[in-house]
Amino acid sequence: MSIKSFASLTLLVWLFTATPSLAQSNQYVLDTNGERVDSDDEYYIRPAITDNGGRFTLINRNGSCPLYVGLENTDTPQGYPVKFTPFAHNNNDDDDDIRVNRDLRVTFDEVSTTCINSNEWRVGENDTRSGRRLIITGRDNTTGSYGNYFRIVETQNASIYNIEWCPTEVCPTCRFICGTGGILRENGRILFALDGTPLPVVFQKKED
Ligand SMILES: *[C@@H]1O[C@H](CO)[C@@H](O)[C@H](O)[C@H]1NC(C)=O
Ligand SMILES: *[C@@H]1O[C@H](CO)[C@@H](O)[C@H](O)[C@H]1NC(C)=O
Ligand SMILES: *[C@@H]1O[C@H](CO)[C@@H](O)[C@H](O)[C@H]1NC(C)=O
Ligand SMILES: *[C@@H]1O[C@H](CO)[C@@H](O)[C@H](O)[C@H]1NC(C)=O
């Protein structure tokens, strides 16, 4: 075999092995019952390990808007369910199932607050004290609304996930400083923020 044909064979093998990772993921996100997470249902997000706080909720950090995404603790006892809205629909339009590694919006859709903005999750400012980007709520009305698109990524444990900000499905050519969500403790509150230790979470379906 000549060097040239060996090289093209190597390229071919590389193409075949590389292609699956370029394809969009078809892995379903599963809830705590082992059922597929659906865009029509509401889910409480909880840490997989309970001593990291309770269900996800809205935190009034500063007596003003916007509200922050955080976790229940003794001072903020009420968690709210979220709805997931995929950026791109799957080939089958009847398919409402949520998949891993795909961009989606996350919304506390049941809550009404005094803040005029929506309850969609959004990447907020880089907090000067912690050097981490906090997650706030509100519509990102800049081009692409990149700040509103999160994704659910798998961990090594089944039905346990991380939440990431890396909207490369919305903008494949953008160079984002991607980050994974974790907790940030501040004055007895538990905020959700990127750029720290990732928080493993589970999705618990809200029963009607
Ligand atoms: C709280 O709000 C005040 C006034 O709006 C602002 O000056 C201050 O920086 C805010 N603090 C935090 C931690 O966001
Ligand atoms: C946030 O700020 C910290 C320190 O101020 C810096 O190290 C970090 O790179 C910043 N993060 C982003 C995403 O810009
Ligand atoms: C975008 O949002 C800001 C504040 O949330 C608002 O002041 C501005 O008018 C909005 N722009 C558009 C085009 O909606
Ligand atoms: C994931 O599984 C490993 C062992 O398989 C276990 O040690 C770890 O605690 C699990 N993580 C979570 C978040 O449950």
GROMACS .gro file of C-alpha atoms and ligand atoms in nm:
model
  264
    1MET     CA    1   0.000   0.000   0.000
    2SER     CA    2   0.139   0.339  -0.095
    3ILE     CA    3   0.173   0.618   0.156
    4LYS     CA    4  -0.092   0.809  -0.032
    5SER     CA    5  -0.359   0.539  -0.020
    6PHE     CA    6  -0.272   0.471   0.344
    7ALA     CA    7  -0.325   0.840   0.415
    8SER     CA    8  -0.661   0.848   0.239
    9LEU     CA    9  -0.766   0.529   0.417
   10THR     CA   10  -0.672   0.691   0.746
   11LEU     CA   11  -0.875   0.996   0.651
   12LEU     CA   12  -1.171   0.777   0.561
   13VAL     CA   13  -1.153   0.594   0.894
   14TRP     CA   14  -1.126   0.926   1.070
   15LEU     CA   15  -1.431   1.057   0.886
   16PHE     CA   16  -1.635   0.752   0.978
   17THR     CA   17  -1.539   0.758   1.343
   18ALA     CA   18  -1.572   1.136   1.369
   19THR     CA   19  -1.913   1.166   1.202
   20PRO     CA   20  -2.126   1.028   1.487
   21SER     CA   21  -2.000   1.295   1.727
   22LEU     CA   22  -2.084   1.567   1.474
   23ALA     CA   23  -2.438   1.439   1.434
   24GLN     CA   24  -2.699   1.579   1.669
   25SER     CA   25  -2.766   1.370   1.971
   26ASN     CA   26  -3.072   1.154   1.981
   27GLN     CA   27  -3.028   1.050   2.341
   28TYR     CA   28  -3.337   1.124   2.545
   29VAL     CA   29  -3.325   1.303   2.878
   30LEU     CA   30  -3.487   1.087   3.146
   31ASP     CA   31  -3.671   1.201   3.459
   32THR     CA   32  -3.656   1.050   3.807
   33ASN     CA   33  -3.912   0.787   3.701
   34GLY     CA   34  -3.690   0.681   3.411
   35GLU     CA   35  -3.937   0.832   3.163
   36ARG     CA   36  -3.852   1.070   2.881
   37VAL     CA   37  -3.861   1.438   2.970
   38ASP     CA   38  -4.127   1.604   2.755
   39SER     CA   39  -4.156   1.967   2.647
   40ASP     CA   40  -4.527   1.964   2.738
   41ASP     CA   41  -4.470   1.873   3.103
   42GLU     CA   42  -4.330   2.059   3.401
   43TYR     CA   43  -4.032   1.942   3.604
   44TYR     CA   44  -3.872   2.031   3.932
   45ILE     CA   45  -3.495   2.040   3.897
   46ARG     CA   46  -3.322   1.902   4.207
   47PRO     CA   47  -2.960   1.829   4.296
   48ALA     CA   48  -2.883   1.458   4.266
   49ILE     CA   49  -2.713   1.485   4.606
   50THR     CA   50  -2.955   1.645   4.851
   51ASP     CA   51  -2.715   1.832   5.079
   52ASN     CA   52  -2.654   2.078   4.797
   53GLY     CA   53  -2.993   2.243   4.852
   54GLY     CA   54  -3.346   2.174   4.738
   55ARG     CA   55  -3.545   2.230   4.424
   56PHE     CA   56  -3.458   2.508   4.181
   57THR     CA   57  -3.638   2.834   4.243
   58LEU     CA   58  -3.626   3.210   4.192
   59ILE     CA   59  -3.410   3.411   4.430
   60ASN     CA   60  -3.455   3.776   4.508
   61ARG     CA   61  -3.089   3.853   4.558
   62ASN     CA   62  -3.101   4.222   4.602
   63GLY     CA   63  -3.454   4.348   4.652
   64SER     CA   64  -3.475   4.435   4.286
   65CYS     CA   65  -3.514   4.282   3.942
   66PRO     CA   66  -3.396   4.065   3.778
   67LEU     CA   67  -3.455   3.757   3.988
   68TYR     CA   68  -3.180   3.497   4.003
   69VAL     CA   69  -3.198   3.124   3.948
   70GLY     CA   70  -3.107   2.942   4.266
   71LEU     CA   71  -3.195   2.652   4.491
   72GLU     CA   72  -3.426   2.618   4.789
   73ASN     CA   73  -3.278   2.634   5.133
   74THR     CA   74  -3.436   2.711   5.468
   75ASP     CA   75  -3.493   3.077   5.378
   76THR     CA   76  -3.635   3.011   5.033
   77PRO     CA   77  -3.856   2.707   5.081
   78GLN     CA   78  -4.056   2.716   4.759
   79GLY     CA   79  -3.930   2.547   4.445
   80TYR     CA   80  -4.087   2.609   4.107
   81PRO     CA   81  -4.118   2.372   3.813
   82VAL     CA   82  -3.968   2.455   3.475
   83LYS     CA   83  -4.062   2.382   3.117
   84PHE     CA   84  -3.805   2.305   2.849
   85THR     CA   85  -3.849   2.444   2.497
   86PRO     CA   86  -3.611   2.302   2.234
   87PHE     CA   87  -3.445   2.542   1.991
   88ALA     CA   88  -3.485   2.304   1.700
   89HIS     CA   89  -3.759   2.051   1.660
   90ASN     CA   90  -3.671   1.700   1.572
   91ASN     CA   91  -3.755   1.552   1.234
   92ASN     CA   92  -4.074   1.410   1.368
   93ASP     CA   93  -4.297   1.702   1.465
   94ASP     CA   94  -4.494   1.492   1.711
   95ASP     CA   95  -4.179   1.423   1.904
   96ASP     CA   96  -4.187   1.641   2.215
   97ASP     CA   97  -3.912   1.453   2.393
   98ILE     CA   98  -3.613   1.647   2.521
   99ARG     CA   99  -3.269   1.526   2.418
  100VAL     CA  100  -2.922   1.572   2.562
  101ASN     CA  101  -2.668   1.815   2.412
  102ARG     CA  102  -2.936   2.017   2.237
  103ASP     CA  103  -3.007   2.385   2.290
  104LEU     CA  104  -3.324   2.465   2.480
  105ARG     CA  105  -3.492   2.738   2.680
  106VAL     CA  106  -3.568   2.681   3.047
  107THR     CA  107  -3.863   2.872   3.194
  108PHE     CA  108  -4.028   2.891   3.534
  109ASP     CA  109  -4.354   2.915   3.343
  110GLU     CA  110  -4.597   2.900   3.636
  111VAL     CA  111  -4.465   3.185   3.842
  112SER     CA  112  -4.580   3.542   3.823
  113THR     CA  113  -4.343   3.796   3.968
  114THR     CA  114  -4.332   4.171   3.998
  115CYS     CA  115  -4.046   4.179   3.748
  116ILE     CA  116  -4.180   4.264   3.404
  117ASN     CA  117  -3.929   4.040   3.233
  118SER     CA  118  -4.004   3.677   3.149
  119ASN     CA  119  -3.903   3.389   3.376
  120GLU     CA  120  -3.673   3.240   3.119
  121TRP     CA  121  -3.327   3.148   3.237
  122ARG     CA  122  -3.052   3.369   3.108
  123VAL     CA  123  -2.678   3.393   3.156
  124GLY     CA  124  -2.620   3.703   3.365
  125GLU     CA  125  -2.325   3.912   3.461
  126ASN     CA  126  -1.988   3.786   3.571
  127ASP     CA  127  -2.012   3.834   3.947
  128THR     CA  128  -1.710   4.038   4.052
  129ARG     CA  129  -1.667   3.866   4.388
  130SER     CA  130  -1.677   3.502   4.271
  131GLY     CA  131  -1.564   3.553   3.910
  132ARG     CA  132  -1.855   3.330   3.805
  133ARG     CA  133  -2.144   3.403   3.573
  134LEU     CA  134  -2.475   3.399   3.755
  135ILE     CA  135  -2.796   3.273   3.601
  136ILE     CA  136  -3.073   3.531   3.605
  137THR     CA  137  -3.419   3.539   3.450
  138GLY     CA  138  -3.535   3.746   3.157
  139ARG     CA  139  -3.546   3.749   2.782
  140ASP     CA  140  -3.219   3.808   2.600
  141ASN     CA  141  -3.342   4.020   2.314
  142THR     CA  142  -3.003   4.060   2.150
  143THR     CA  143  -2.954   3.885   1.813
  144GLY     CA  144  -2.982   3.510   1.851
  145SER     CA  145  -3.093   3.530   2.216
  146TYR     CA  146  -2.783   3.323   2.293
  147GLY     CA  147  -2.808   3.402   2.662
  148ASN     CA  148  -3.137   3.212   2.686
  149TYR     CA  149  -3.019   2.876   2.547
  150PHE     CA  150  -2.898   2.606   2.780
  151ARG     CA  151  -2.844   2.236   2.730
  152ILE     CA  152  -2.871   1.922   2.935
  153VAL     CA  153  -2.561   1.705   2.928
  154GLU     CA  154  -2.510   1.352   3.055
  155THR     CA  155  -2.297   1.260   3.355
  156GLN     CA  156  -2.149   0.916   3.411
  157ASN     CA  157  -2.466   0.820   3.604
  158ALA     CA  158  -2.791   0.734   3.432
  159SER     CA  159  -3.072   0.991   3.472
  160ILE     CA  160  -2.830   1.240   3.634
  161TYR     CA  161  -2.730   1.542   3.431
  162ASN     CA  162  -2.546   1.872   3.424
  163ILE     CA  163  -2.686   2.194   3.285
  164GLU     CA  164  -2.454   2.377   3.051
  165TRP     CA  165  -2.452   2.703   2.864
  166CYS     CA  166  -2.298   2.649   2.519
  167PRO     CA  167  -2.551   2.740   2.248
  168THR     CA  168  -2.361   2.598   1.951
  169GLU     CA  169  -2.679   2.466   1.793
  170VAL     CA  170  -2.818   2.821   1.782
  171CYS     CA  171  -2.485   2.950   1.648
  172PRO     CA  172  -2.246   2.679   1.519
  173THR     CA  173  -1.986   2.936   1.412
  174CYS     CA  174  -1.979   3.134   1.736
  175ARG     CA  175  -1.695   3.088   1.984
  176PHE     CA  176  -1.867   3.082   2.321
  177ILE     CA  177  -1.696   3.067   2.657
  178CYS     CA  178  -1.907   2.770   2.755
  179GLY     CA  179  -1.980   2.692   3.119
  180THR     CA  180  -2.150   2.432   3.335
  181GLY     CA  181  -2.390   2.521   3.617
  182GLY     CA  182  -2.310   2.470   3.982
  183ILE     CA  183  -2.399   2.628   4.313
  184LEU     CA  184  -2.269   2.950   4.461
  185ARG     CA  185  -2.343   3.019   4.827
  186GLU     CA  186  -2.393   3.384   4.916
  187ASN     CA  187  -2.533   3.518   5.245
  188GLY     CA  188  -2.725   3.199   5.318
  189ARG     CA  189  -2.868   3.183   4.970
  190ILE     CA  190  -2.782   2.926   4.708
  191LEU     CA  191  -2.743   3.073   4.361
  192PHE     CA  192  -2.695   2.882   4.037
  193ALA     CA  193  -2.384   2.993   3.850
  194LEU     CA  194  -2.152   2.880   3.572
  195ASP     CA  195  -1.775   2.833   3.597
  196GLY     CA  196  -1.752   2.637   3.924
  197THR     CA  197  -1.790   2.274   4.029
  198PRO     CA  198  -2.071   2.128   3.815
  199LEU     CA  199  -2.387   2.036   4.003
  200PRO     CA  200  -2.538   1.696   3.912
  201VAL     CA  201  -2.915   1.736   3.885
  202VAL     CA  202  -3.226   1.526   3.828
  203PHE     CA  203  -3.563   1.613   3.677
  204GLN     CA  204  -3.873   1.529   3.880
  205LYS     CA  205  -4.198   1.550   3.688
  206LYS     CA  206  -4.465   1.768   3.846
  207GLU     CA  207  -4.778   1.557   3.887
  208ASP     CA  208  -5.106   1.740   3.821
  209LIG     C1  209  -2.798   4.576   4.468
  209LIG     O1  210  -2.868   4.685   4.412
  209LIG     C2  211  -2.801   4.809   4.427
  209LIG     C3  212  -2.892   4.917   4.376
  209LIG     O2  213  -2.970   4.872   4.267
  209LIG     C4  214  -2.669   4.802   4.352
  209LIG     O3  215  -2.599   4.921   4.368
  209LIG     C5  216  -2.585   4.687   4.406
  209LIG     O4  217  -2.467   4.672   4.329
  209LIG     C6  218  -2.663   4.557   4.400
  209LIG     N1  219  -2.588   4.452   4.462
  209LIG     C7  220  -2.572   4.334   4.406
  209LIG     C8  221  -2.497   4.234   4.483
  209LIG     O5  222  -2.617   4.307   4.295
  210LIG     C1  223  -1.520   3.647   3.507
  210LIG     O1  224  -1.431   3.725   3.585
  210LIG     C2  225  -1.319   3.652   3.632
  210LIG     C3  226  -1.238   3.743   3.724
  210LIG     O2  227  -1.283   3.872   3.726
  210LIG     C4  228  -1.236   3.605   3.513
  210LIG     O3  229  -1.126   3.531   3.560
  210LIG     C5  230  -1.323   3.517   3.426
  210LIG     O4  231  -1.251   3.478   3.311
  210LIG     C6  232  -1.448   3.591   3.385
  210LIG     N1  233  -1.533   3.496   3.312
  210LIG     C7  234  -1.579   3.520   3.191
  210LIG     C8  235  -1.663   3.415   3.131
  210LIG     O5  236  -1.556   3.623   3.128
  211LIG     C1  237  -3.436   4.462   2.509
  211LIG     O1  238  -3.447   4.456   2.649
  211LIG     C2  239  -3.414   4.579   2.714
  211LIG     C3  240  -3.418   4.556   2.863
  211LIG     O2  241  -3.469   4.433   2.899
  211LIG     C4  242  -3.510   4.687   2.669
  211LIG     O3  243  -3.475   4.808   2.730
  211LIG     C5  244  -3.505   4.700   2.518
  211LIG     O4  245  -3.602   4.793   2.475
  211LIG     C6  246  -3.531   4.566   2.452
  211LIG     N1  247  -3.514   4.576   2.308
  211LIG     C7  248  -3.601   4.525   2.220
  211LIG     C8  249  -3.564   4.540   2.078
  211LIG     O5  250  -3.701   4.466   2.255
  212LIG     C1  251  -2.236   0.838   4.023
  212LIG     O1  252  -2.194   0.706   4.035
  212LIG     C2  253  -2.076   0.688   4.110
  212LIG     C3  254  -2.039   0.542   4.108
  212LIG     O2  255  -2.094   0.478   3.999
  212LIG     C4  256  -2.100   0.735   4.252
  212LIG     O3  257  -1.981   0.723   4.326
  212LIG     C5  258  -2.143   0.881   4.248
  212LIG     O4  259  -2.174   0.925   4.378
  212LIG     C6  260  -2.262   0.899   4.159
  212LIG     N1  261  -2.294   1.040   4.149
  212LIG     C7  262  -2.412   1.087   4.177
  212LIG     C8  263  -2.429   1.233   4.157
  212LIG     O5  264  -2.505   1.020   4.213
   0.00000   0.00000   0.00000
